[in-house]
Amino acid sequence: MKAAAVDIGTNSVRLLVAEVEGGEGGPLLRTLHRRMVITRLGRGVDREGRLDPEAEERTLRVLREYRELLGAEGVRAVEAAATSAARDASNAAHFLERAEEVLGVRPRVISGEEEAVLSYLGATYDLGKPPESFGLILVVDIGGGSTEFILGRGKRVLEARSIDVGCVRMAERFLSSDPPLPAELQRMDEYLRAELSVLVEGMGHPRPGLAVGLAGTVTTLAGIRLGLSEYDGEAIHHTWLTRSQVEEEYQRLASLPLEGRKRYMRLEQDRADVIVGGCAVLNAVTTCFGLERILVSEKDILDGLVLRAAGTRCPERKGNEVS
């Protein structure tokens, strides 16, 4: 069957249309369309607590385009989720009503924990061998407004947490100069280390056998390391970033002004104004969790949403398995 998922995030609006088939090892997805447009729905939400009207209109235009594609593909099973910006904005209900009129299905505001569980499902269903063989798995999903951390073993989610650090939120909160001043970077790094130290301690100082990184900051850094001039999901998927590579790219990108970052990045240039905030989050994650490397995955919450739209039961905390 054909199924689709729409992820309305703080920084971007993404779509996945896929054919879902059953298999002996679990469901199989064949991607038909995977699209992403940066609309910055969450611009200013950290400061104002409200969605900006212009950001709403940008997002609704993209949703109209996605609705046309869904109609052309004859997709009926659709899951739409709204994440950090919609959770935090006081006027989100009005936007969701308009989004339903445009998209044909009402986006559901999901909690950080549900976002984490869906991300784990999407990130682990195609690892190439059974998830059980990796031991403890840590999935890290760096968004625009929040970052989700999921610990699992095989198909079991053991713990899922979400904290309000993301590429847009960090850039807006700490980085006002171009390029960022050393003092701004230091304040951001200290804040992130403090937040993540509490998180790591609360999760029992886990030592995962595999760490998987999701979303735009991670995939963009992987593309930079590969020397790509435009986004290539197949080339990026299941490559590795080492801790030293993350730190190196963070320092290089933070030293450049906005236009210099765009030239250096080559791909995903619309992320140039928030990539330093995202790099800071990823750098703090690898440091605080003691990760020597992290597996880059293009498969994420979108894939988890498609699997749910197709009828696959998602994992829950404390031991339920995916059927």
mmCIF file of C-alpha atoms in Angstrom:
data_model
loop_
_atom_site.group_PDB
_atom_site.id
_atom_site.type_symbol
_atom_site.label_atom_id
_atom_site.label_comp_id
_atom_site.label_asym_id
_atom_site.label_seq_id
_atom_site.Cartn_x
_atom_site.Cartn_y
_atom_site.Cartn_z
ATOM 1 C CA MET A 1 0.000 0.000 0.000
ATOM 2 C CA LYS A 2 0.988 3.628 -0.411
ATOM 3 C CA ALA A 3 1.311 5.689 2.755
ATOM 4 C CA ALA A 4 2.604 9.170 3.496
ATOM 5 C CA ALA A 5 3.824 11.243 6.410
ATOM 6 C CA VAL A 6 4.182 14.986 6.902
ATOM 7 C CA ASP A 7 6.458 16.364 9.619
ATOM 8 C CA ILE A 8 5.802 20.034 10.438
ATOM 9 C CA GLY A 9 8.880 21.018 12.390
ATOM 10 C CA THR A 10 10.387 24.169 13.808
ATOM 11 C CA ASN A 11 12.784 24.602 10.899
ATOM 12 C CA SER A 12 11.366 22.594 7.994
ATOM 13 C CA VAL A 13 8.306 20.860 6.600
ATOM 14 C CA ARG A 14 9.026 17.392 5.281
ATOM 15 C CA LEU A 15 7.117 14.784 3.305
ATOM 16 C CA LEU A 16 7.646 11.076 2.732
ATOM 17 C CA VAL A 17 5.544 9.049 0.321
ATOM 18 C CA ALA A 18 6.358 5.348 0.270
ATOM 19 C CA GLU A 19 5.091 1.931 -0.680
ATOM 20 C CA VAL A 20 4.894 -0.329 2.362
ATOM 21 C CA GLU A 21 5.217 -4.094 2.017
ATOM 22 C CA GLY A 22 5.327 -6.833 4.598
ATOM 23 C CA GLY A 23 8.477 -8.897 4.925
ATOM 24 C CA GLU A 24 9.779 -11.770 7.015
ATOM 25 C CA GLY A 25 11.995 -9.417 8.989
ATOM 26 C CA GLY A 26 9.327 -6.732 9.284
ATOM 27 C CA PRO A 27 7.832 -4.036 7.055
ATOM 28 C CA LEU A 28 9.734 -2.764 4.035
ATOM 29 C CA LEU A 29 9.513 0.791 2.713
ATOM 30 C CA ARG A 30 10.200 1.802 -0.869
ATOM 31 C CA THR A 31 10.571 5.558 -1.019
ATOM 32 C CA LEU A 32 8.633 7.252 -3.796
ATOM 33 C CA HIS A 33 9.113 10.867 -2.712
ATOM 34 C CA ARG A 34 11.100 12.422 0.127
ATOM 35 C CA ARG A 35 10.915 16.193 0.227
ATOM 36 C CA MET A 36 11.998 18.967 2.565
ATOM 37 C CA VAL A 37 11.411 22.713 2.489
ATOM 38 C CA ILE A 38 12.752 25.088 5.125
ATOM 39 C CA THR A 39 9.915 27.384 6.228
ATOM 40 C CA ARG A 40 11.079 28.387 9.747
ATOM 41 C CA LEU A 41 7.639 27.943 11.297
ATOM 42 C CA GLY A 42 9.292 28.267 14.701
ATOM 43 C CA ARG A 43 11.111 31.525 14.004
ATOM 44 C CA GLY A 44 10.766 33.696 17.108
ATOM 45 C CA VAL A 45 8.736 31.162 19.100
ATOM 46 C CA ASP A 46 11.470 30.815 21.731
ATOM 47 C CA ARG A 47 11.326 34.584 22.297
ATOM 48 C CA GLU A 48 7.678 35.480 21.617
ATOM 49 C CA GLY A 49 5.832 32.265 22.402
ATOM 50 C CA ARG A 50 3.751 32.636 19.221
ATOM 51 C CA LEU A 51 3.880 31.566 15.575
ATOM 52 C CA ASP A 52 4.763 34.361 13.187
ATOM 53 C CA PRO A 53 2.051 34.992 10.505
ATOM 54 C CA GLU A 54 4.592 35.067 7.669
ATOM 55 C CA ALA A 55 6.089 31.767 8.838
ATOM 56 C CA GLU A 56 2.582 30.269 8.928
ATOM 57 C CA GLU A 57 1.929 31.358 5.343
ATOM 58 C CA ARG A 58 5.243 29.916 4.132
ATOM 59 C CA THR A 59 4.382 26.612 5.779
ATOM 60 C CA LEU A 60 0.843 26.516 4.405
ATOM 61 C CA ARG A 61 2.126 27.097 0.849
ATOM 62 C CA VAL A 62 4.351 24.049 1.178
ATOM 63 C CA LEU A 63 1.492 21.971 2.597
ATOM 64 C CA ARG A 64 -0.619 22.865 -0.469
ATOM 65 C CA GLU A 65 2.140 21.554 -2.719
ATOM 66 C CA TYR A 66 2.335 18.364 -0.687
ATOM 67 C CA ARG A 67 -1.442 17.894 -0.882
ATOM 68 C CA GLU A 68 -1.264 18.086 -4.693
ATOM 69 C CA LEU A 69 1.433 15.405 -4.738
ATOM 70 C CA LEU A 70 -0.569 13.144 -2.417
ATOM 71 C CA GLY A 71 -3.553 13.487 -4.706
ATOM 72 C CA ALA A 72 -1.500 12.707 -7.797
ATOM 73 C CA GLU A 73 -0.098 9.574 -6.120
ATOM 74 C CA GLY A 74 -3.508 8.466 -4.860
ATOM 75 C CA VAL A 75 -2.332 8.277 -1.258
ATOM 76 C CA ARG A 76 -5.088 7.760 1.310
ATOM 77 C CA ALA A 77 -3.179 6.711 4.431
ATOM 78 C CA VAL A 78 -1.558 9.898 5.751
ATOM 79 C CA GLU A 79 -0.055 10.770 9.133
ATOM 80 C CA ALA A 80 0.752 14.424 9.862
ATOM 81 C CA ALA A 81 2.633 15.519 12.962
ATOM 82 C CA ALA A 82 3.569 18.917 14.349
ATOM 83 C CA THR A 83 6.446 19.070 16.790
ATOM 84 C CA SER A 84 8.349 21.578 18.929
ATOM 85 C CA ALA A 85 7.133 24.903 17.514
ATOM 86 C CA ALA A 86 3.494 23.827 17.672
ATOM 87 C CA ARG A 87 3.970 22.485 21.207
ATOM 88 C CA ASP A 88 5.359 25.804 22.401
ATOM 89 C CA ALA A 89 3.261 28.377 20.505
ATOM 90 C CA SER A 90 0.168 29.811 22.185
ATOM 91 C CA ASN A 91 -1.588 30.338 18.833
ATOM 92 C CA ALA A 92 -0.872 26.899 17.360
ATOM 93 C CA ALA A 93 -4.539 25.804 17.344
ATOM 94 C CA HIS A 94 -5.497 28.354 14.682
ATOM 95 C CA PHE A 95 -2.583 27.315 12.496
ATOM 96 C CA LEU A 96 -3.519 23.634 12.809
ATOM 97 C CA GLU A 97 -7.088 24.405 11.694
ATOM 98 C CA ARG A 98 -5.752 26.121 8.571
ATOM 99 C CA ALA A 99 -3.288 23.301 7.974
ATOM 100 C CA GLU A 100 -6.145 20.786 8.078
ATOM 101 C CA GLU A 101 -8.069 22.764 5.447
ATOM 102 C CA VAL A 102 -5.030 22.748 3.181
ATOM 103 C CA LEU A 103 -3.693 19.245 3.793
ATOM 104 C CA GLY A 104 -6.949 17.338 4.226
ATOM 105 C CA VAL A 105 -5.842 15.802 7.531
ATOM 106 C CA ARG A 106 -5.353 17.606 10.825
ATOM 107 C CA PRO A 107 -1.731 17.590 11.971
ATOM 108 C CA ARG A 108 -1.466 16.164 15.446
ATOM 109 C CA VAL A 109 0.758 17.917 17.957
ATOM 110 C CA ILE A 110 2.849 15.100 19.372
ATOM 111 C CA SER A 111 4.777 15.123 22.614
ATOM 112 C CA GLY A 112 8.546 15.048 22.709
ATOM 113 C CA GLU A 113 8.396 11.492 23.994
ATOM 114 C CA GLU A 114 6.140 10.289 21.168
ATOM 115 C CA GLU A 115 8.388 12.076 18.678
ATOM 116 C CA ALA A 116 11.322 10.184 20.161
ATOM 117 C CA VAL A 117 9.614 6.780 19.909
ATOM 118 C CA LEU A 118 8.649 7.381 16.267
ATOM 119 C CA SER A 119 12.199 8.483 15.486
ATOM 120 C CA TYR A 120 13.585 5.289 17.025
ATOM 121 C CA LEU A 121 11.291 3.161 14.877
ATOM 122 C CA GLY A 122 12.281 5.032 11.720
ATOM 123 C CA ALA A 123 15.995 4.959 12.488
ATOM 124 C CA THR A 124 16.285 1.272 13.379
ATOM 125 C CA TYR A 125 14.045 -0.613 10.967
ATOM 126 C CA ASP A 126 16.672 -0.747 8.175
ATOM 127 C CA LEU A 127 20.021 -1.088 9.945
ATOM 128 C CA GLY A 128 21.010 -3.975 7.687
ATOM 129 C CA LYS A 129 20.933 -6.530 10.469
ATOM 130 C CA PRO A 130 18.598 -7.106 13.405
ATOM 131 C CA PRO A 131 18.671 -4.234 15.934
ATOM 132 C CA GLU A 132 19.214 -6.834 18.672
ATOM 133 C CA SER A 133 22.739 -7.460 17.371
ATOM 134 C CA PHE A 134 23.903 -3.939 18.307
ATOM 135 C CA GLY A 135 23.159 -4.140 22.007
ATOM 136 C CA LEU A 136 22.120 -0.800 23.496
ATOM 137 C CA ILE A 137 21.171 1.741 20.785
ATOM 138 C CA LEU A 138 21.066 5.512 21.252
ATOM 139 C CA VAL A 139 19.093 7.525 18.675
ATOM 140 C CA VAL A 140 19.571 11.308 18.667
ATOM 141 C CA ASP A 141 17.177 13.474 16.644
ATOM 142 C CA ILE A 142 18.320 17.120 16.486
ATOM 143 C CA GLY A 143 15.421 19.321 15.450
ATOM 144 C CA GLY A 144 14.924 23.053 15.192
ATOM 145 C CA GLY A 145 13.415 23.545 18.628
ATOM 146 C CA SER A 146 14.125 20.339 20.514
ATOM 147 C CA THR A 147 16.321 17.270 20.485
ATOM 148 C CA GLU A 148 15.055 13.774 21.223
ATOM 149 C CA PHE A 149 17.138 11.058 22.870
ATOM 150 C CA ILE A 150 16.005 7.442 22.726
ATOM 151 C CA LEU A 151 17.637 4.417 24.295
ATOM 152 C CA GLY A 152 16.544 1.054 23.000
ATOM 153 C CA ARG A 153 17.528 -2.548 22.749
ATOM 154 C CA GLY A 154 16.353 -4.350 19.639
ATOM 155 C CA LYS A 155 12.729 -3.416 19.053
ATOM 156 C CA ARG A 156 12.260 -2.292 22.643
ATOM 157 C CA VAL A 157 12.408 1.370 23.628
ATOM 158 C CA LEU A 158 13.828 1.592 27.131
ATOM 159 C CA GLU A 159 13.785 5.350 27.615
ATOM 160 C CA ALA A 160 12.795 8.389 25.586
ATOM 161 C CA ARG A 161 13.503 11.984 26.506
ATOM 162 C CA SER A 162 13.169 15.361 24.820
ATOM 163 C CA ILE A 163 14.897 18.596 25.776
ATOM 164 C CA ASP A 164 14.407 22.089 24.350
ATOM 165 C CA VAL A 165 17.701 22.472 22.521
ATOM 166 C CA GLY A 166 17.720 22.621 18.731
ATOM 167 C CA CYS A 167 19.484 24.412 15.892
ATOM 168 C CA VAL A 168 16.977 27.281 15.590
ATOM 169 C CA ARG A 169 16.448 27.727 19.327
ATOM 170 C CA MET A 170 20.209 27.821 20.044
ATOM 171 C CA ALA A 171 20.946 30.202 17.155
ATOM 172 C CA GLU A 172 18.194 32.610 18.192
ATOM 173 C CA ARG A 173 19.026 32.457 21.874
ATOM 174 C CA PHE A 174 22.817 32.792 21.747
ATOM 175 C CA LEU A 175 24.157 33.850 18.331
ATOM 176 C CA SER A 176 23.480 37.464 17.403
ATOM 177 C CA SER A 177 26.808 38.332 15.727
ATOM 178 C CA ASP A 178 28.063 37.405 12.263
ATOM 179 C CA PRO A 179 30.238 35.457 12.624
ATOM 180 C CA PRO A 180 29.396 34.438 16.205
ATOM 181 C CA LEU A 181 31.618 35.980 18.855
ATOM 182 C CA PRO A 182 33.738 33.652 21.006
ATOM 183 C CA ALA A 183 31.783 34.784 24.072
ATOM 184 C CA GLU A 184 28.486 33.833 22.382
ATOM 185 C CA LEU A 185 29.807 30.403 21.476
ATOM 186 C CA GLN A 186 31.141 29.890 24.992
ATOM 187 C CA ARG A 187 27.789 30.757 26.583
ATOM 188 C CA MET A 188 25.997 28.378 24.202
ATOM 189 C CA ASP A 189 28.479 25.556 24.813
ATOM 190 C CA GLU A 190 28.277 25.972 28.586
ATOM 191 C CA TYR A 191 24.487 25.939 28.460
ATOM 192 C CA LEU A 192 24.431 22.799 26.314
ATOM 193 C CA ARG A 193 26.959 20.967 28.476
ATOM 194 C CA ALA A 194 24.917 21.753 31.577
ATOM 195 C CA GLU A 195 21.646 20.584 29.987
ATOM 196 C CA LEU A 196 23.167 17.420 28.555
ATOM 197 C CA SER A 197 25.098 16.539 31.708
ATOM 198 C CA VAL A 198 21.816 16.460 33.605
ATOM 199 C CA LEU A 199 20.246 14.375 30.836
ATOM 200 C CA VAL A 200 23.101 11.846 30.705
ATOM 201 C CA GLU A 201 23.085 11.477 34.477
ATOM 202 C CA GLY A 202 19.321 10.990 34.483
ATOM 203 C CA MET A 203 19.643 8.271 31.835
ATOM 204 C CA GLY A 204 22.211 6.432 33.944
ATOM 205 C CA HIS A 205 25.363 7.313 31.933
ATOM 206 C CA PRO A 206 24.573 4.827 29.133
ATOM 207 C CA ARG A 207 27.291 3.297 26.978
ATOM 208 C CA PRO A 208 25.545 2.474 23.688
ATOM 209 C CA GLY A 209 26.902 -0.081 21.258
ATOM 210 C CA LEU A 210 25.507 2.049 18.427
ATOM 211 C CA ALA A 211 24.596 5.745 18.229
ATOM 212 C CA VAL A 212 22.430 6.968 15.340
ATOM 213 C CA GLY A 213 22.067 10.650 14.429
ATOM 214 C CA LEU A 214 19.016 12.020 12.628
ATOM 215 C CA ALA A 215 17.798 15.193 10.914
ATOM 216 C CA GLY A 216 19.234 18.130 9.017
ATOM 217 C CA THR A 217 22.241 19.104 11.098
ATOM 218 C CA VAL A 218 23.619 15.569 11.026
ATOM 219 C CA THR A 219 22.881 14.856 7.361
ATOM 220 C CA THR A 220 24.231 18.252 6.279
ATOM 221 C CA LEU A 221 27.516 17.686 8.120
ATOM 222 C CA ALA A 222 27.782 14.259 6.499
ATOM 223 C CA GLY A 223 27.232 15.842 3.083
ATOM 224 C CA ILE A 224 29.926 18.420 3.774
ATOM 225 C CA ARG A 225 32.381 15.684 4.737
ATOM 226 C CA LEU A 226 31.514 13.804 1.538
ATOM 227 C CA GLY A 227 32.118 16.928 -0.560
ATOM 228 C CA LEU A 228 28.578 16.979 -1.981
ATOM 229 C CA SER A 229 27.373 20.062 -3.849
ATOM 230 C CA GLU A 230 23.721 19.039 -3.560
ATOM 231 C CA TYR A 231 21.789 16.786 -1.230
ATOM 232 C CA ASP A 232 22.045 13.051 -1.978
ATOM 233 C CA GLY A 233 20.192 10.984 0.592
ATOM 234 C CA GLU A 234 21.454 7.655 -0.710
ATOM 235 C CA ALA A 235 25.083 8.772 -0.464
ATOM 236 C CA ILE A 236 24.607 10.219 3.026
ATOM 237 C CA HIS A 237 22.537 7.410 4.558
ATOM 238 C CA HIS A 238 24.541 5.147 6.892
ATOM 239 C CA THR A 239 27.800 7.055 6.673
ATOM 240 C CA TRP A 240 29.701 7.895 9.871
ATOM 241 C CA LEU A 241 30.693 11.099 11.643
ATOM 242 C CA THR A 242 33.466 10.865 14.217
ATOM 243 C CA ARG A 243 33.621 13.072 17.291
ATOM 244 C CA SER A 244 36.718 14.840 15.935
ATOM 245 C CA GLN A 245 34.995 15.496 12.572
ATOM 246 C CA VAL A 246 31.988 17.032 14.333
ATOM 247 C CA GLU A 247 34.234 19.292 16.406
ATOM 248 C CA GLU A 248 36.284 20.271 13.345
ATOM 249 C CA GLU A 249 33.204 21.259 11.309
ATOM 250 C CA TYR A 250 31.700 23.108 14.266
ATOM 251 C CA GLN A 251 34.834 25.221 14.701
ATOM 252 C CA ARG A 252 35.147 25.891 10.962
ATOM 253 C CA LEU A 253 31.497 26.866 10.445
ATOM 254 C CA ALA A 254 31.454 29.022 13.588
ATOM 255 C CA SER A 255 34.476 30.972 12.314
ATOM 256 C CA LEU A 256 32.776 31.973 9.056
ATOM 257 C CA PRO A 257 30.252 34.762 8.406
ATOM 258 C CA LEU A 258 26.889 33.757 6.985
ATOM 259 C CA GLU A 259 27.874 34.172 3.329
ATOM 260 C CA GLY A 260 31.093 32.282 3.947
ATOM 261 C CA ARG A 261 29.160 29.412 5.538
ATOM 262 C CA LYS A 262 26.906 29.230 2.502
ATOM 263 C CA ARG A 263 29.871 28.983 0.150
ATOM 264 C CA TYR A 264 31.584 26.395 2.322
ATOM 265 C CA MET A 265 28.467 24.256 2.853
ATOM 266 C CA ARG A 266 27.457 24.190 -0.837
ATOM 267 C CA LEU A 267 24.457 21.962 -0.045
ATOM 268 C CA GLU A 268 21.498 22.923 2.170
ATOM 269 C CA GLN A 269 22.515 26.601 2.171
ATOM 270 C CA ASP A 270 19.175 27.599 3.719
ATOM 271 C CA ARG A 271 20.491 26.038 6.929
ATOM 272 C CA ALA A 272 23.527 28.312 7.031
ATOM 273 C CA ASP A 273 22.066 30.705 9.614
ATOM 274 C CA VAL A 274 21.262 27.905 12.089
ATOM 275 C CA ILE A 275 23.898 25.254 11.308
ATOM 276 C CA VAL A 276 26.266 26.559 14.004
ATOM 277 C CA GLY A 277 23.580 26.082 16.648
ATOM 278 C CA GLY A 278 22.958 22.548 15.371
ATOM 279 C CA CYS A 279 26.679 21.748 15.329
ATOM 280 C CA ALA A 280 26.948 22.939 18.917
ATOM 281 C CA VAL A 281 24.187 20.525 19.939
ATOM 282 C CA LEU A 282 25.781 17.589 18.105
ATOM 283 C CA ASN A 283 29.218 18.431 19.485
ATOM 284 C CA ALA A 284 27.827 18.504 23.026
ATOM 285 C CA VAL A 285 26.031 15.192 22.437
ATOM 286 C CA THR A 286 29.152 13.352 21.283
ATOM 287 C CA THR A 287 31.165 14.818 24.166
ATOM 288 C CA CYS A 288 28.675 14.304 26.996
ATOM 289 C CA PHE A 289 27.714 10.770 25.924
ATOM 290 C CA GLY A 290 31.349 9.867 25.202
ATOM 291 C CA LEU A 291 30.609 8.854 21.596
ATOM 292 C CA GLU A 292 33.587 8.222 19.349
ATOM 293 C CA ARG A 293 31.374 8.169 16.247
ATOM 294 C CA ILE A 294 27.741 8.389 15.223
ATOM 295 C CA LEU A 295 25.916 6.660 12.348
ATOM 296 C CA VAL A 296 24.145 9.096 10.020
ATOM 297 C CA SER A 297 20.603 8.086 9.073
ATOM 298 C CA GLU A 298 18.240 9.658 6.573
ATOM 299 C CA LYS A 299 15.478 7.486 8.006
ATOM 300 C CA ASP A 300 13.782 9.147 10.943
ATOM 301 C CA ILE A 301 10.401 10.200 12.341
ATOM 302 C CA LEU A 302 8.956 10.403 8.812
ATOM 303 C CA ASP A 303 9.592 6.697 8.310
ATOM 304 C CA GLY A 304 8.120 5.959 11.734
ATOM 305 C CA LEU A 305 4.999 7.947 10.830
ATOM 306 C CA VAL A 306 4.631 6.141 7.491
ATOM 307 C CA LEU A 307 4.919 2.773 9.213
ATOM 308 C CA ARG A 308 2.208 3.834 11.639
ATOM 309 C CA ALA A 309 0.019 5.161 8.812
ATOM 310 C CA ALA A 310 0.362 1.747 7.165
ATOM 311 C CA GLY A 311 -0.795 0.009 10.327
ATOM 312 C CA THR A 312 2.500 -0.965 11.933
ATOM 313 C CA ARG A 313 2.301 -0.764 15.707
ATOM 314 C CA CYS A 314 5.011 1.520 17.070
ATOM 315 C CA PRO A 315 7.146 0.581 20.058
ATOM 316 C CA GLU A 316 6.234 1.953 23.428
ATOM 317 C CA ARG A 317 8.393 2.499 26.449
ATOM 318 C CA LYS A 318 9.368 -0.329 28.758
ATOM 319 C CA GLY A 319 9.264 -3.280 26.476
ATOM 320 C CA ASN A 320 6.457 -3.420 23.913
ATOM 321 C CA GLU A 321 7.642 -4.764 20.563
ATOM 322 C CA VAL A 322 6.813 -3.669 17.055
ATOM 323 C CA SER A 323 4.507 -6.261 15.537
#
